[in-house]
């Protein structure tokens, strides 16, 4: 089962190695990892998505909390947090399927960043399932290049709002 | 609190910080990238530096010093090969939770990352094997990193830390310095408040008919021996210790059932099977002790540990107390009731009687168990004993009874051959008035044998008890029992003359081969306060029993008397 961990860490060199090294050496696989600085320049936020049962995720949390540079670890329950991922896709189009492509883009709330005679560059953000969905719909056109950020997450303030 | 003082070099500041923290001795080896620091150390009147022959020796000495005194152990190395020679010791200290500060020289900051001469990314290399590490990029950061490092090494579950110190930063001037209250004295650091319900914890113990206390290395780190003794006596509960916990509860106490685990006593391992309540005090359900989830199958399980990550890591437990062991037991004690456990204690006594530690002492050859018993008698159990790794380590654990904490120095988690000799040296520096014995084997001894020179140079009184069977004994034992006697590369077809070798370093040596020489051998080796080496020739086929075969559990214990069955 997929878990999303939101981790606050000190923002200095080597912390990323400490965190990812912990996963490597204990044999846990990271599905995605996204890191950025918070409003406090001394603190970064990491969102790590991993696959594992409650025992494994509990172990990961315990071991993460032992790292001196880890300030907070939060296991994001899907229902009570907002989870987003950004994807950029460049894909081929032809004269005949251009309008079909544009219709799909409209339908999925996709932002068009560039259109040439034979290609479209688009941007889409949503939860991981939606991102995967968009990719699969675009795929038949012929994807030239794709870049996903990995998932980020934040908990709703009001846990009843869902 | 940073305060501004007169500007001094980073190297000078490091020396002053060490002095202020109370560091009296460091073990090290100079080299190009650490020379500015060594130049400042030259002027220190408070810090004694022990020059070793190999950096692995330096860190094991620091470990032996730390384990036997409870203080921080400090070691120094230069960049590159000097630093990488510390890797084994850092890993050892991580697995056995020993507070160590390693200071390594590093190439100048402008050369970092250029594959400069003697450059290694020791910061990156040691991430998984230190509790904390840092590359000091500016002399202004040194004080902050130092404080952080010491607090982390000594606080909570102790462990090794490493500060990588570039040469130009050692020369750079700084006036930034934290007003420091750092001390390397044992138990100086604030302990987290005990979390959990001590009353509920104690009541589970009160309800038990057949309780067993299972004491680990955490008891040594927490200085909790007195509390454990009080708890055992109040609850009338037998006590078994892990290899790391030896000495935390007196081995001669009537409630002691000795060591448990792979080579623990039969009665300790049988007590684990029969107990209805097992209380883990500062152990980690290590795989050499608790192989499977059905460890202590009939027991309610309870666990006290300072490291929350150890709870339910390998074995699920029913009750948890999180915190320092000494504090936790103090909180449990008032709720503990005596209870009549006569039949359980009688049961334990009969297990001890029917399944004793045993070996065949007929014939003319010297049995290591016999020799160790005599060393125990001669030293009245007062010695500090370090060991290397292998059969001799297990015999020492079984046949030398430890009554006091911090007197048993062995590489538990990592099983580091080469640990024993330098650890004994470190312990002797920390405890100059005590007899310090290194029990070693012909395999292990040769891994750090160059430190004989350190003994000679410091005129140190370290006693070396070398069991020689011209084999890697434990490897041979496994090959004999589980690999149909295919002794693949476990025999030494060449060993040096160890006695002459010791003598070459000015250390008196003696070899004995026959039982008739035992008395003379023990006498020679322990006669005065000077160093000595006794080489005891033992039969290659002598084995360590009892034994739980690798991958098996308590039910599968093999005793000495079962040997015939095993080899059928």
XYZ file of C-alpha atoms in Angstrom:
730
model
C 0.000 0.000 0.000
C 1.214 3.488 -0.871
C 2.095 5.939 1.885
C 3.004 9.573 1.587
C 5.431 10.908 4.172
C 5.856 14.615 4.636
C 9.199 15.299 6.304
C 10.627 18.550 7.589
C 14.426 18.608 7.640
C 17.228 21.072 8.273
C 18.229 22.702 5.016
C 21.915 21.985 4.716
C 24.207 19.821 2.597
C 24.166 16.098 3.176
C 20.666 15.884 4.647
C 19.227 14.479 1.435
C 21.950 11.799 1.464
C 21.192 10.966 5.073
C 17.493 10.523 4.352
C 17.761 8.666 1.059
C 20.667 6.596 2.420
C 18.461 5.401 5.218
C 16.018 3.997 2.672
C 18.798 2.393 0.624
C 20.480 0.636 3.475
C 17.304 -0.769 4.929
C 16.101 -1.948 1.561
C 13.033 0.288 1.333
C 12.056 1.552 -2.102
C 11.179 5.191 -2.726
C 8.439 5.694 -5.364
C 8.928 9.412 -5.544
C 10.713 12.128 -3.679
C 10.182 15.890 -3.950
C 12.101 18.475 -2.005
C 11.855 22.227 -1.634
C 12.704 24.874 0.878
C 9.888 26.132 3.134
C 9.125 29.746 4.085
C 11.961 29.302 6.589
C 15.217 29.118 4.619
C 16.732 26.829 7.263
C 14.048 24.199 6.773
C 13.192 22.059 3.768
C 10.130 19.990 3.159
C 10.430 16.540 1.616
C 7.558 14.489 0.343
C 8.374 10.832 -0.028
C 5.994 8.288 -1.489
C 6.754 4.697 -0.635
C 5.127 1.343 -0.933
C 4.883 -0.729 2.191
C 2.652 -2.115 4.904
C 2.056 -0.329 8.182
C 4.969 -2.159 9.838
C 7.475 -1.004 7.234
C 6.184 2.551 7.237
C 6.329 2.559 11.048
C 9.959 1.428 10.886
C 10.774 4.098 8.310
C 9.217 6.760 10.523
C 11.093 5.547 13.606
C 14.407 5.461 11.817
C 13.838 8.868 10.177
C 13.123 10.419 13.554
C 16.510 9.211 14.789
C 18.318 11.413 12.258
C 19.384 14.615 13.997
C 18.439 16.701 10.936
C 14.885 15.396 10.732
C 12.504 17.738 12.513
C 9.108 16.206 11.828
C 7.628 13.209 10.060
C 3.979 13.083 9.112
C 2.239 10.158 7.474
C -0.302 11.769 5.142
C -3.549 9.892 5.056
C -4.866 10.248 1.534
C -8.312 11.395 2.578
C -7.198 14.175 4.880
C -4.514 15.761 2.763
C -4.175 17.324 -0.647
C -1.641 15.591 -2.858
C -0.401 17.001 -6.123
C 2.088 16.284 -8.809
C 3.136 18.381 -11.794
C 3.920 16.865 -15.172
C 5.329 18.426 -18.359
C 4.757 16.468 -21.560
C 5.921 17.123 -25.072
C 4.155 14.956 -27.683
C 3.676 14.633 -31.410
C 0.622 15.735 -33.312
C -0.344 15.706 -36.961
C -2.687 17.858 -38.974
C -5.381 15.243 -38.669
C -5.286 14.651 -34.938
C -4.476 18.203 -33.782
C -8.055 19.107 -32.940
C -8.559 15.810 -31.126
C -5.488 16.583 -29.028
C -6.735 20.054 -28.200
C -10.133 18.698 -27.185
C -8.502 16.246 -24.817
C -6.362 19.022 -23.347
C -9.437 21.148 -22.719
C -11.297 18.268 -21.155
C -8.514 17.510 -18.686
C -7.805 21.078 -17.706
C -4.367 20.873 -19.286
C -2.376 24.036 -19.870
C -0.803 24.380 -23.318
C 2.661 25.921 -23.121
C 3.789 25.608 -26.750
C 2.233 24.469 -30.011
C 4.236 23.832 -33.181
C 3.216 22.273 -36.456
C 3.918 18.784 -35.237
C 4.052 18.991 -31.435
C 2.368 20.160 -28.255
C 4.054 20.974 -24.935
C 1.600 20.758 -22.057
C 1.498 21.145 -18.312
C -0.818 19.311 -15.964
C -1.109 19.070 -12.204
C -3.270 16.791 -10.145
C -3.037 13.833 -7.851
C -0.861 10.963 -9.007
C -3.800 8.992 -10.360
C -4.948 11.933 -12.487
C -1.423 12.525 -13.753
C -1.077 8.889 -14.735
C -4.459 9.121 -16.415
C -3.458 12.120 -18.539
C -0.233 10.414 -19.553
C -2.091 7.323 -20.700
C -4.495 9.370 -22.789
C -1.652 11.329 -24.417
C 0.490 8.259 -25.000
C -1.104 7.141 -28.305
C -0.138 10.481 -29.888
C 3.543 9.682 -29.329
C 5.279 11.134 -26.305
C 8.606 12.817 -27.074
C 9.637 13.834 -23.597
C 8.093 13.718 -20.177
C 9.064 15.139 -16.793
C 7.227 14.483 -13.511
C 8.018 16.309 -10.287
C 7.050 13.586 -7.884
C 4.252 14.064 -5.437
C 3.978 16.806 -2.851
C 1.398 16.854 -0.092
C -0.036 19.001 2.660
C -2.616 18.183 5.300
C -5.962 19.963 5.376
C -6.206 22.252 8.385
C -9.757 21.168 9.011
C -9.738 17.418 9.047
C -13.570 17.405 8.701
C -13.547 19.321 5.444
C -13.173 16.176 3.381
C 24.978 31.394 22.692
C 27.808 32.567 20.511
C 30.269 34.841 22.152
C 33.054 36.787 20.587
C 36.534 36.209 21.885
C 40.015 36.775 20.591
C 40.476 35.253 17.144
C 42.347 31.940 17.121
C 42.869 29.284 14.470
C 40.380 26.493 13.935
C 43.035 23.997 15.032
C 43.631 25.874 18.268
C 39.906 26.152 18.875
C 39.444 22.409 18.412
C 42.121 21.712 21.015
C 40.562 24.193 23.451
C 37.087 22.736 22.941
C 38.401 19.238 23.648
C 40.160 20.480 26.777
C 37.076 22.286 28.027
C 34.927 19.217 27.512
C 37.314 17.318 29.772
C 39.019 15.140 27.181
C 42.233 13.870 28.742
C 43.391 11.359 26.178
C 43.116 10.976 22.420
C 44.312 8.162 20.179
C 45.594 9.065 16.768
C 47.963 9.122 13.845
C 49.143 12.345 12.179
C 49.319 13.101 8.464
C 49.446 16.029 6.067
C 45.831 17.139 6.235
C 45.654 17.168 10.042
C 49.052 18.743 10.768
C 47.818 22.213 11.807
C 45.664 20.539 14.473
C 48.576 18.369 15.622
C 50.736 21.467 15.830
C 48.262 22.980 18.275
C 47.949 19.690 20.164
C 51.721 19.853 20.693
C 51.150 22.771 23.061
C 48.330 21.183 25.052
C 49.179 20.336 28.634
C 45.815 18.730 29.345
C 45.465 16.268 26.506
C 47.640 13.200 26.230
C 48.002 11.834 22.715
C 48.646 8.146 22.147
C 50.426 7.457 18.894
C 49.137 4.213 17.399
C 50.416 2.064 14.554
C 47.221 1.927 12.505
C 44.088 4.092 12.654
C 41.930 1.004 13.247
C 43.942 0.602 16.445
C 43.208 4.218 17.379
C 39.450 3.900 17.155
C 39.280 0.539 18.931
C 41.432 2.043 21.698
C 38.960 4.907 21.928
C 36.177 2.317 22.150
C 37.947 0.351 24.878
C 38.530 3.571 26.766
C 34.880 4.627 26.362
C 33.422 1.241 27.325
C 35.559 0.848 30.407
C 35.163 4.413 31.703
C 31.757 5.471 30.414
C 33.372 8.610 28.984
C 33.656 9.776 25.393
C 36.428 8.107 23.361
C 38.300 10.376 20.954
C 40.407 9.401 17.956
C 42.220 11.413 15.314
C 43.207 10.551 11.753
C 44.376 12.355 8.682
C 42.396 12.586 5.444
C 41.909 9.831 2.854
C 43.490 6.526 3.902
C 43.797 7.655 7.513
C 40.107 8.421 7.656
C 38.987 5.292 5.812
C 40.971 3.167 8.259
C 38.463 4.307 10.903
C 35.493 2.810 9.068
C 35.453 -0.553 10.844
C 35.686 1.058 14.262
C 32.944 3.569 13.490
C 30.646 0.754 12.375
C 31.545 -1.229 15.477
C 30.730 1.729 17.716
C 27.451 2.315 15.871
C 26.271 -1.254 16.338
C 27.325 -1.402 19.990
C 26.194 2.166 20.842
C 29.592 3.439 22.011
C 30.196 7.213 22.311
C 33.121 8.044 20.003
C 34.294 11.305 18.487
C 36.445 10.851 15.377
C 38.239 13.912 14.062
C 39.590 13.536 10.547
C 41.763 15.877 8.542
C 40.439 16.800 5.115
C 42.062 18.416 2.110
C 41.613 22.184 1.854
C 38.118 23.364 0.994
C 39.219 24.662 -2.422
C 40.557 21.177 -3.268
C 37.514 19.212 -2.066
C 35.930 17.326 -4.925
C 38.989 17.480 -7.189
C 40.374 14.021 -6.321
C 43.198 15.791 -4.518
C 46.064 13.867 -2.922
C 44.748 11.822 0.027
C 41.202 12.978 -0.527
C 38.229 10.787 0.312
C 34.631 11.848 0.821
C 34.638 10.660 4.403
C 31.517 12.678 5.152
C 29.626 10.755 2.484
C 31.249 7.437 3.333
C 30.363 7.613 7.011
C 26.752 8.761 6.715
C 25.309 5.303 7.349
C 27.764 4.362 10.115
C 27.735 7.429 12.322
C 25.062 8.885 14.519
C 26.100 12.339 13.336
C 28.768 13.688 11.010
C 29.731 17.035 9.570
C 32.172 18.624 7.198
C 33.359 21.840 8.831
C 33.468 24.383 6.042
C 34.324 27.477 8.053
C 36.193 27.919 11.301
C 33.179 29.958 12.468
C 31.065 26.766 12.303
C 33.453 24.615 14.307
C 32.167 25.400 17.765
C 28.549 24.730 16.755
C 29.395 21.410 15.091
C 31.531 20.368 18.048
C 28.760 20.998 20.537
C 26.242 19.188 18.379
C 28.603 16.244 17.893
C 29.386 15.729 21.580
C 25.766 16.023 22.644
C 24.693 13.502 20.037
C 27.538 11.062 20.799
C 26.865 11.073 24.539
C 23.129 11.689 24.696
C 20.243 9.240 24.351
C 21.442 6.007 22.813
C 25.164 6.773 22.472
C 27.045 6.366 19.220
C 29.942 7.486 17.051
C 30.195 10.955 15.502
C 32.706 12.265 12.986
C 33.948 15.785 12.306
C 35.760 16.214 8.999
C 38.155 19.112 9.349
C 39.739 20.638 6.200
C 43.306 21.803 6.491
C 42.589 25.447 5.611
C 39.794 25.550 8.192
C 42.302 24.361 10.794
C 44.404 27.414 9.868
C 41.555 29.884 9.466
C 41.033 32.330 12.327
C 37.752 32.609 14.141
C 36.387 34.330 17.177
C 33.040 32.563 17.108
C 32.691 30.263 20.014
C 29.771 28.910 21.944
C 29.726 29.307 25.695
C 30.025 25.644 26.381
C 28.758 23.415 29.145
C 29.866 20.289 27.332
C 31.285 17.506 29.425
C 32.363 14.029 28.488
C 31.534 12.707 31.939
C 29.196 9.707 32.015
C 25.516 10.503 32.291
C 26.110 14.239 32.099
C 23.384 14.804 29.548
C 19.752 15.377 30.261
C 17.696 12.254 29.874
C 14.301 12.333 28.206
C 11.389 11.815 30.569
C 10.242 8.212 30.761
C 7.169 7.660 28.596
C 4.696 4.902 29.315
C 2.874 3.601 32.351
C 5.294 2.216 34.966
C 2.461 0.966 37.144
C 0.855 -1.077 34.379
C 4.324 -2.288 33.510
C 5.024 -3.408 37.062
C 1.643 -5.062 37.452
C 2.278 -7.293 34.476
C 5.448 -8.370 36.260
C 3.589 -8.856 39.553
C 1.133 -11.208 37.881
C 3.878 -13.363 36.404
C 4.657 -16.702 37.955
C 7.829 -17.294 35.974
C 9.385 -13.916 35.178
C 12.763 -13.490 33.504
C 14.784 -10.306 33.152
C 16.717 -10.031 29.890
C 19.440 -7.397 30.247
C 21.326 -5.831 27.333
C 24.102 -3.347 26.641
C 21.752 -0.446 27.360
C 22.124 -1.326 31.037
C 25.839 -0.572 30.809
C 25.326 2.695 28.940
C 22.699 3.795 31.434
C 24.701 2.814 34.546
C 21.618 0.942 35.696
C 23.276 -2.014 37.462
C 22.162 -1.097 40.976
C 18.582 -0.602 39.811
C 18.551 -3.919 37.952
C 19.831 -5.719 41.020
C 17.177 -4.067 43.180
C 14.479 -4.997 40.682
C 15.601 -8.619 40.354
C 15.811 -9.073 44.113
C 12.506 -7.377 44.822
C 10.697 -9.369 42.147
C 12.672 -12.521 42.900
C 13.230 -12.906 39.174
C 16.147 -14.654 37.496
C 18.325 -12.520 35.231
C 19.968 -13.369 31.952
C 22.171 -10.960 30.047
C 23.128 -10.642 26.424
C 26.762 -10.679 25.343
C 26.676 -6.881 25.550
C 25.024 -6.894 28.956
C 27.594 -9.039 30.768
C 28.542 -7.362 34.034
C 25.364 -5.293 34.241
C 24.083 -7.898 36.719
C 26.558 -9.826 38.874
C 27.423 -13.102 37.190
C 27.928 -14.643 40.632
C 24.501 -13.622 41.951
C 22.192 -16.548 42.832
C 19.554 -15.118 40.475
C 21.977 -14.955 37.539
C 21.464 -17.504 34.786
C 24.337 -16.153 32.711
C 24.285 -15.269 29.065
C 21.580 -16.203 26.598
C 21.617 -16.522 22.845
C 23.580 -18.500 20.297
C 26.316 -19.500 22.749
C 24.495 -18.658 25.944
C 24.012 -21.113 28.752
C 21.528 -23.928 28.276
C 19.676 -22.862 31.415
C 19.271 -19.268 30.227
C 17.953 -20.420 26.874
C 15.652 -22.967 28.509
C 14.438 -20.320 30.952
C 13.445 -18.222 27.933
C 11.310 -21.102 26.678
C 9.654 -21.637 30.055
C 9.142 -18.118 31.369
C 5.676 -16.561 31.331
C 6.957 -12.986 31.377
C 10.115 -11.597 29.834
C 11.305 -8.097 30.575
C 13.825 -6.748 28.078
C 15.958 -4.096 29.771
C 18.018 -2.207 27.191
C 18.518 -5.025 24.703
C 17.349 -5.016 21.098
C 16.095 -8.557 20.455
C 19.205 -9.094 18.394
C 19.056 -11.962 15.913
C 21.737 -13.911 17.806
C 19.338 -14.009 20.750
C 15.793 -13.793 19.457
C 15.714 -15.475 16.110
C 12.012 -15.639 15.495
C 8.818 -13.899 16.366
C 8.010 -16.812 18.710
C 10.904 -15.860 20.986
C 9.842 -16.608 24.564
C 6.723 -18.304 23.190
C 4.849 -18.584 26.472
C 5.647 -15.157 27.778
C 4.111 -11.758 28.022
C 6.828 -9.498 26.630
C 7.850 -6.116 27.964
C 10.570 -3.796 26.726
C 12.375 -0.774 28.155
C 14.608 1.134 25.752
C 15.920 4.645 25.172
C 15.593 4.197 21.419
C 11.945 4.207 20.371
C 12.878 2.732 17.003
C 13.736 -0.552 18.750
C 10.168 -1.187 19.892
C 8.458 -3.877 17.837
C 11.329 -3.764 15.345
C 12.059 -7.475 15.331
C 9.863 -8.915 18.065
C 6.440 -7.605 19.026
C 5.985 -6.734 22.674
C 3.011 -6.229 24.955
C 4.329 -3.458 27.211
C 6.628 -0.575 26.390
C 8.482 1.976 28.477
C 10.462 4.517 26.493
C 13.345 6.233 28.241
C 16.593 5.878 30.070
C 16.803 2.471 31.726
C 18.020 3.699 35.101
C 15.171 6.212 35.354
C 12.601 3.742 34.040
C 13.456 1.060 36.600
C 13.321 3.644 39.379
C 9.782 4.431 38.265
C 8.760 0.769 38.068
C 10.271 -0.304 41.394
C 7.726 1.188 43.808
C 4.933 -0.779 42.093
C 6.779 -4.105 42.086
C 5.595 -6.707 44.581
C 7.590 -9.640 45.840
C 5.358 -12.624 45.209
C 6.185 -16.247 45.907
C 8.241 -17.596 43.035
C 9.816 -20.490 44.899
C 8.873 -23.151 42.385
C 10.199 -21.074 39.458
C 13.497 -20.463 41.238
C 13.730 -24.179 42.069
C 13.022 -24.961 38.466
C 15.881 -22.660 37.423
C 18.187 -24.314 39.959
C 17.436 -27.735 38.558
C 18.000 -26.466 34.995
C 21.378 -25.175 36.141
C 22.150 -28.503 37.749
C 21.046 -30.658 34.837
C 22.354 -28.512 31.988
C 25.628 -26.982 33.184
C 28.298 -25.409 31.046
C 30.425 -28.394 30.238
C 33.566 -29.554 28.464
C 35.754 -32.629 28.463
C 38.841 -31.946 30.529
C 40.379 -35.415 30.373
C 43.623 -35.904 28.490
C 46.808 -33.919 28.455
C 45.806 -31.003 26.243
C 44.915 -27.637 27.718
C 41.252 -26.731 27.498
C 40.609 -23.018 27.085
C 37.595 -23.228 29.399
C 39.787 -24.651 32.162
C 42.444 -22.028 31.608
C 39.901 -19.194 31.724
C 38.415 -20.542 34.958
C 41.867 -20.437 36.510
C 42.496 -16.913 35.262
C 39.152 -15.977 36.797
C 40.157 -17.504 40.116
C 43.598 -15.914 40.093
C 42.269 -12.423 39.305
C 39.343 -12.944 41.705
C 37.103 -11.777 38.877
C 38.452 -8.247 39.252
C 40.034 -7.832 35.823
C 38.801 -5.872 32.855
C 38.602 -8.357 29.995
C 38.603 -7.475 26.327
C 38.252 -10.058 23.599
C 38.569 -10.448 19.913
C 35.995 -12.392 17.966
C 35.577 -16.116 17.704
C 35.621 -19.155 19.952
C 37.857 -17.525 22.554
C 35.341 -14.680 22.819
C 32.510 -17.057 23.655
C 34.586 -19.096 26.088
C 35.564 -15.879 27.864
C 31.911 -14.803 27.982
C 30.936 -18.170 29.448
C 33.749 -18.889 31.887
C 34.848 -15.510 33.234
C 32.027 -14.296 35.482
C 31.523 -10.550 35.334
C 30.203 -8.916 38.451
C 30.667 -5.305 37.535
C 29.646 -3.207 34.542
C 32.261 -1.701 32.206
C 34.648 -4.624 32.774
C 33.713 -6.661 29.699
C 34.812 -5.216 26.361
C 33.819 -7.140 23.295
C 32.646 -6.409 19.801
C 29.055 -7.586 20.005
C 27.081 -6.286 17.058
C 29.723 -6.154 14.369
C 31.926 -9.036 15.493
C 35.146 -7.207 14.704
C 38.287 -9.319 14.651
C 41.242 -7.142 15.651
C 39.194 -5.330 18.265
C 40.596 -6.969 21.390
C 44.193 -5.796 21.623
C 43.599 -2.089 20.971
C 40.460 -2.130 23.144
C 42.550 -3.517 26.017
C 45.118 -0.764 25.460
C 42.403 1.904 25.576
C 40.948 0.355 28.727
C 44.329 0.264 30.424
C 44.846 3.966 29.721
C 41.447 4.627 31.289
C 42.022 2.273 34.226
C 45.746 2.240 34.975
C 45.278 0.530 38.346
C 43.250 -2.405 37.079
C 44.397 -5.665 35.557
C 43.436 -5.591 31.891
C 43.419 -8.860 29.979
C 43.023 -9.233 26.240
C 41.703 -12.689 25.399
C 42.447 -13.379 21.777
C 42.946 -16.087 19.185
C 45.667 -16.633 16.648
C 43.419 -15.365 13.854
C 42.096 -12.194 15.483
C 45.400 -11.283 17.096
C 47.066 -10.889 13.709
C 44.553 -8.305 12.576
C 45.847 -5.532 14.849
C 49.062 -7.133 16.057
C 51.046 -3.995 15.232
C 49.595 -2.323 18.327
C 52.030 -4.386 20.407
C 54.305 -1.467 19.595
C 51.878 0.951 21.225
C 52.010 -1.165 24.396
C 55.776 -1.169 24.312
C 56.074 2.531 23.575
C 53.795 3.485 26.464
C 55.230 0.812 28.796
C 51.690 -0.337 29.375
C 50.747 -3.347 31.495
C 48.363 -5.197 29.213
C 48.023 -8.967 29.616
C 47.535 -10.954 26.435
C 45.994 -14.390 26.621
C 46.391 -15.949 23.202
C 44.604 -19.205 22.467
C 46.319 -20.803 19.518
C 44.809 -23.706 17.595
C 46.384 -22.777 14.249
C 42.877 -22.366 12.896
C 40.139 -19.831 12.571
C 38.427 -21.736 15.338
C 34.826 -20.605 14.971
C 34.952 -20.974 11.194
C 36.391 -24.429 11.692
C 33.622 -25.302 14.174
C 30.923 -24.363 11.657
C 32.721 -26.193 8.865
C 32.989 -29.283 11.026
C 29.347 -29.259 12.104
C 27.575 -27.860 9.070
C 29.921 -28.251 6.071
C 30.882 -31.908 6.511
C 34.388 -31.084 7.710
C 35.428 -29.289 4.544
C 37.900 -26.919 6.180
C 38.029 -24.448 3.366
C 40.752 -21.871 4.081
C 40.344 -21.923 7.849
C 43.695 -23.428 8.712
C 46.824 -21.361 9.241
C 49.609 -23.338 7.664
C 51.890 -20.560 8.768
C 51.764 -18.725 12.073
C 54.602 -16.621 13.425
C 56.372 -17.497 16.636
C 54.124 -15.356 18.818
C 56.374 -15.547 21.863
C 59.389 -14.282 19.962
C 57.224 -11.674 18.332
C 56.108 -10.342 21.718
C 59.691 -10.407 22.891
C 60.711 -8.409 19.842
C 58.454 -5.674 21.224
C 59.975 -6.045 24.694
C 56.923 -7.908 26.014
C 57.699 -11.090 27.959
C 56.145 -14.151 26.353
C 55.630 -17.808 27.155
C 54.089 -20.759 25.336
C 52.430 -23.693 27.083
C 51.136 -26.879 25.496
C 50.436 -29.386 28.250
C 48.067 -29.427 31.144
C 50.956 -29.783 33.554
C 52.105 -26.274 32.583
C 48.835 -24.478 33.292
C 49.726 -23.374 36.787
C 53.094 -22.046 35.634
C 51.440 -20.298 32.699
C 48.804 -18.498 34.781
C 51.452 -17.463 37.265
C 53.793 -16.119 34.581
C 51.132 -14.159 32.831
C 49.640 -12.468 35.881
C 52.646 -12.224 38.154
C 53.273 -8.476 38.090
C 51.788 -5.284 36.715
C 53.792 -5.365 33.489
C 52.649 -6.557 30.114
C 52.940 -10.221 29.184
C 51.806 -12.640 26.534
C 50.852 -16.225 27.254
C 50.330 -18.418 24.236
C 48.153 -21.380 25.122
C 48.141 -24.167 22.569
C 44.666 -25.716 22.434
C 43.168 -28.574 20.425
C 41.821 -27.483 17.051
C 38.722 -29.635 17.487
C 37.640 -27.963 20.746
C 34.211 -26.422 20.291
C 31.993 -23.834 21.893
C 28.907 -25.286 23.546
C 26.053 -24.807 23.999
C 25.181 -23.658 20.548
C 22.035 -22.654 18.743
C 22.741 -23.334 15.073
C 22.471 -20.276 12.841
C 18.903 -19.666 11.754
C 17.448 -21.849 14.521
C 15.815 -20.876 17.783
C 16.037 -21.745 21.472
C 14.307 -25.106 20.948
C 17.205 -26.297 18.811
C 19.950 -25.705 21.351
C 22.812 -28.210 21.219
C 24.669 -28.908 24.435
C 28.091 -30.440 24.860
C 26.461 -33.737 25.795
C 24.491 -33.723 22.497
C 27.639 -33.633 20.390
C 27.495 -37.350 19.660
C 23.915 -37.053 18.391
C 24.852 -34.136 16.166
C 27.699 -35.914 14.419
C 25.937 -39.236 13.879
